[in-house]
Tab-separated table of C-alpha atoms in Angstrom:
chain	number	residue	atom	x	y	z
A	140	MET	CA	-16.125	33.108	25.592
A	141	ALA	CA	-18.791	30.421	25.724
A	142	GLN	CA	-18.526	27.440	23.435
A	143	ILE	CA	-21.597	26.659	21.330
A	144	ASN	CA	-22.541	23.008	21.365
A	145	PRO	CA	-23.112	21.941	17.736
A	146	VAL	CA	-25.967	19.678	18.820
A	147	GLU	CA	-27.839	22.578	20.476
A	148	ALA	CA	-27.189	25.160	17.749
A	149	ARG	CA	-29.574	24.731	14.819
A	150	SER	CA	-29.246	26.454	11.515
A	151	LEU	CA	-32.272	28.064	9.914
A	152	ALA	CA	-32.377	25.236	7.373
A	153	PHE	CA	-33.177	22.713	10.133
A	154	THR	CA	-35.665	24.909	12.018
A	155	PRO	CA	-39.323	23.913	11.573
A	156	THR	CA	-41.298	26.252	9.328
A	157	TRP	CA	-44.072	26.708	11.888
A	158	SER	CA	-41.644	28.015	14.508
A	159	VAL	CA	-40.135	30.552	12.100
A	160	ALA	CA	-43.629	31.658	11.068
A	161	THR	CA	-44.671	32.001	14.720
A	162	VAL	CA	-41.693	34.182	15.615
A	163	LEU	CA	-42.188	36.401	12.563
A	164	THR	CA	-45.910	36.726	13.311
A	165	VAL	CA	-45.128	37.846	16.859
A	166	PHE	CA	-42.625	40.428	15.576
A	167	VAL	CA	-45.058	41.809	12.988
A	168	ALA	CA	-47.998	41.907	15.412
A	169	GLY	CA	-45.844	43.561	18.067
A	170	SER	CA	-44.546	46.198	15.680
A	171	LEU	CA	-48.078	46.996	14.468
A	172	LEU	CA	-49.276	47.286	18.053
A	173	ILE	CA	-46.414	49.620	18.977
A	174	GLU	CA	-46.973	51.703	15.830
A	175	ARG	CA	-50.677	52.159	16.627
A	176	LEU	CA	-49.888	52.950	20.256
A	177	ILE	CA	-47.424	55.653	19.211
A	178	HIS	CA	-49.976	57.049	16.762
A	179	ARG	CA	-52.685	57.223	19.458
A	180	LEU	CA	-50.346	58.790	22.025
A	181	SER	CA	-49.230	61.483	19.595
A	182	ALA	CA	-52.804	62.512	18.695
């Protein structure tokens, strides 16, 4: 099992807000795109 270096592993409390917001925006945009694609393919 790989050891996690405590210096490399960041908790969410120390993660910049902009990076969390960017990742969540990508997830939401991707899920909306997939949902619309499924809707168009099923029509």
